[in-house]
mmCIF file of C-alpha atoms in Angstrom:
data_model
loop_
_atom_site.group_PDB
_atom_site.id
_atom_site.type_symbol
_atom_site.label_atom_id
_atom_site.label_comp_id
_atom_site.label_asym_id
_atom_site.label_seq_id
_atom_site.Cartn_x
_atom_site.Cartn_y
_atom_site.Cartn_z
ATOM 1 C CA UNK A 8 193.117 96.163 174.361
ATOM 2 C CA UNK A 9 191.511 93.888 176.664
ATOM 3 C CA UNK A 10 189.406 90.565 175.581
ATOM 4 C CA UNK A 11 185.938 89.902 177.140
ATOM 5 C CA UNK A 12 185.704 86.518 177.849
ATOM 6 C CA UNK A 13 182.259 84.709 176.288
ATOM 7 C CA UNK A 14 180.208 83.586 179.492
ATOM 8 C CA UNK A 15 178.771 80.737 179.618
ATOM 9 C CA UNK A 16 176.467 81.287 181.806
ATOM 10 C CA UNK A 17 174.843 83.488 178.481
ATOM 11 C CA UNK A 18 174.982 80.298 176.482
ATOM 12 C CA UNK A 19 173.025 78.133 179.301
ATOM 13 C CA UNK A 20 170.257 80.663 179.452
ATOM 14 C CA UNK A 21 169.986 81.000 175.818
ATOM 15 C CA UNK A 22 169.557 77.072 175.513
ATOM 16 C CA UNK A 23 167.300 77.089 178.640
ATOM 17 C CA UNK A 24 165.170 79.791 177.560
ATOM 18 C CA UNK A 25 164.995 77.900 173.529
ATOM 19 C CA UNK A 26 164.025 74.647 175.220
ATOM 20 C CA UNK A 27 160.877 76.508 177.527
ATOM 21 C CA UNK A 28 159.844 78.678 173.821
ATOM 22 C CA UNK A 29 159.834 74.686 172.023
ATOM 23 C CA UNK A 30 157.950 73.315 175.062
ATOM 24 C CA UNK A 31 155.735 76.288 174.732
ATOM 25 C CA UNK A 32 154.914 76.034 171.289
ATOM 26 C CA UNK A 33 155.170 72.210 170.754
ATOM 27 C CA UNK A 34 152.662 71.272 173.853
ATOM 28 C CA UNK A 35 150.392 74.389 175.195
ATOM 29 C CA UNK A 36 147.624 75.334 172.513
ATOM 30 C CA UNK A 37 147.543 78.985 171.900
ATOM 31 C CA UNK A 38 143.913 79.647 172.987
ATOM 32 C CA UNK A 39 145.350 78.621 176.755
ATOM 33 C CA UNK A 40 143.637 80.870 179.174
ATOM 34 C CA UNK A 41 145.303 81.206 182.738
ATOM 35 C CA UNK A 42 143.261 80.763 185.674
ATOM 36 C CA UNK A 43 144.165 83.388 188.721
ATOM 37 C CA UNK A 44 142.709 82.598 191.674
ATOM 38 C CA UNK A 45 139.056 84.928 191.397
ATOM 39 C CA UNK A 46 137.763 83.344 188.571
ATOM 40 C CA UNK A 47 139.946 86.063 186.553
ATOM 41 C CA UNK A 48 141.089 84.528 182.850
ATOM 42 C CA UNK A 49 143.599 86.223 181.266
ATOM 43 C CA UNK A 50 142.852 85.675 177.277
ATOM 44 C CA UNK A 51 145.592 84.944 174.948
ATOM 45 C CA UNK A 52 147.924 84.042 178.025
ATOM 46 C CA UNK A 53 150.084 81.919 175.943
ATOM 47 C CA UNK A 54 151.672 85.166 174.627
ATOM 48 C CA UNK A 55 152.428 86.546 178.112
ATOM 49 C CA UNK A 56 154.930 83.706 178.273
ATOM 50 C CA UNK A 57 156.036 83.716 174.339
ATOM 51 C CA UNK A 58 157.252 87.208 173.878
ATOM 52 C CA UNK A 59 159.151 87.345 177.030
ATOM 53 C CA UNK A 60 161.093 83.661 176.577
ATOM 54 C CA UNK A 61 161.634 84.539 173.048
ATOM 55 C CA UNK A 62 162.997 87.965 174.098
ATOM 56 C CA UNK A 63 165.064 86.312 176.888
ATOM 57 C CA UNK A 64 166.566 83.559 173.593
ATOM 58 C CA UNK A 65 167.368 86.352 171.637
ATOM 59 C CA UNK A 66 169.075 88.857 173.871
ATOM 60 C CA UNK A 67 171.089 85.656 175.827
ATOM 61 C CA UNK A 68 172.328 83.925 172.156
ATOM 62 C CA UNK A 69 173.332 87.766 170.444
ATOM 63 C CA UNK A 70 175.268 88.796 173.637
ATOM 64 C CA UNK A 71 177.073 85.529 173.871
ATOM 65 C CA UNK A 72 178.165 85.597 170.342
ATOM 66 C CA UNK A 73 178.979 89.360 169.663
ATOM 67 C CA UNK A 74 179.946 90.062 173.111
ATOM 68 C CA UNK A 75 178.137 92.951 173.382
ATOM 69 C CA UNK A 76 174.841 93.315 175.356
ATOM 70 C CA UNK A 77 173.702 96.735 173.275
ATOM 71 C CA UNK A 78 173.638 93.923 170.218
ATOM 72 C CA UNK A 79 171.617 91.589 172.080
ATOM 73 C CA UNK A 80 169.570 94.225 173.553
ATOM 74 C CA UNK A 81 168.856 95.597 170.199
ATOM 75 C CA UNK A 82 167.825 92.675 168.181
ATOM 76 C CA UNK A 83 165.703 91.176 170.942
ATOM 77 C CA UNK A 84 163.815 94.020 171.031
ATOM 78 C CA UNK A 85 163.714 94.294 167.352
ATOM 79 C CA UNK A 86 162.150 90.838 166.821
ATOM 80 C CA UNK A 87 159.734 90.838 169.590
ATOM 81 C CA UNK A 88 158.390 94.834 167.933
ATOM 82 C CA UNK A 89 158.282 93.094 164.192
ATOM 83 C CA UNK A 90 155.720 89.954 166.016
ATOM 84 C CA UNK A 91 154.409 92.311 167.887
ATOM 85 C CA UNK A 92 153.438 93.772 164.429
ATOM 86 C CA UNK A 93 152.635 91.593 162.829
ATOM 87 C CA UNK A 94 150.202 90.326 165.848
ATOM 88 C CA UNK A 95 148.724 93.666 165.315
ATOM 89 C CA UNK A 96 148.024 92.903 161.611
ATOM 90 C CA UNK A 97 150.828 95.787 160.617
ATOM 91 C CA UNK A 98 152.114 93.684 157.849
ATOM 92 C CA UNK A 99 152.958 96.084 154.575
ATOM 93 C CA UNK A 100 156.718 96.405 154.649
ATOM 94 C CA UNK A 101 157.220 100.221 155.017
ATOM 95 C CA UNK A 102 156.454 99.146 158.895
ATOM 96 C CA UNK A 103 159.601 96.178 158.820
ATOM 97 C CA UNK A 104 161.972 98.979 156.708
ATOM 98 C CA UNK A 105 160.373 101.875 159.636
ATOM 99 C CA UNK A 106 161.665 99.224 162.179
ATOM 100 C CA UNK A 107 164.665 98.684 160.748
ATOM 101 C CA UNK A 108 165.373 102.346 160.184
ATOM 102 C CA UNK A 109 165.041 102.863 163.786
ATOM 103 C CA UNK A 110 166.674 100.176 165.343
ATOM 104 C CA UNK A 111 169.903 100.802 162.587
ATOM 105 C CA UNK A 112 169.460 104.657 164.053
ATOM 106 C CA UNK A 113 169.813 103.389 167.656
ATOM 107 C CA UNK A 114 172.816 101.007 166.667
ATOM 108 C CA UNK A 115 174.307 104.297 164.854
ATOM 109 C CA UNK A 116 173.559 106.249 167.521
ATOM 110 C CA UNK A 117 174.733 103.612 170.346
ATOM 111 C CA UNK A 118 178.394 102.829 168.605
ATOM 112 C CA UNK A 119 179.099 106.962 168.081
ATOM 113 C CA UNK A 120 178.486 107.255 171.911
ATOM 114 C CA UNK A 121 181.360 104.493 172.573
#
């Protein structure tokens, strides 16, 4: 059986992508409203770059340490749905064991299909 090799390149994104989310929530309040050019505000803009960046941390730092880019895949999107949640004001746990049901579904399903 043949070894996938950890990239590093993984591991430099992940610590990239942590050091942009601690920027981001250390020095940019969260009421920050982007100007486009128009005179257009986008409210709550601060989240447009949060969720992504946070995704991007998760999905680099799972791949590089379980190899596996279904795993990373999985439990980015699985922590960005739960804030996404919770954003919403969807905080009773039946939704986190729902969520958890489904993603544990789609890991079921996902390792069966290999």
């Amino acid at each position: 059986m043949r070894q996938r090799k950890r990239s590093i390149v993984l591991l430099i994104i992940s610590i990239l992508s942590f050091l942009a989310l601690a920027y981001l929530i250390f020095f940019i309040s969260p009421d920050y409203q982007l100007l486009v050019p128009r005179s257009f505000s986008v409210v709550g803009s601060s989240l447009i770059f949060f969720f992504p960046l946070l995704f991007l941390f998760c999905f680099s730092l799972i791949t590089y340490l379980f190899k596996s880019k279904t795993h990373g895949l999985l439990v980015g999107l699985f922590v960005i749905t739960f804030l996404l949640f919770r954003l919403s004001n969807l905080t009773h746990p039946f939704f986190f064991i729902l969520l958890a049901g489904l993603f544990l579904t789609l890991e079921l399903f996902f390792a069966h299909r290999k």
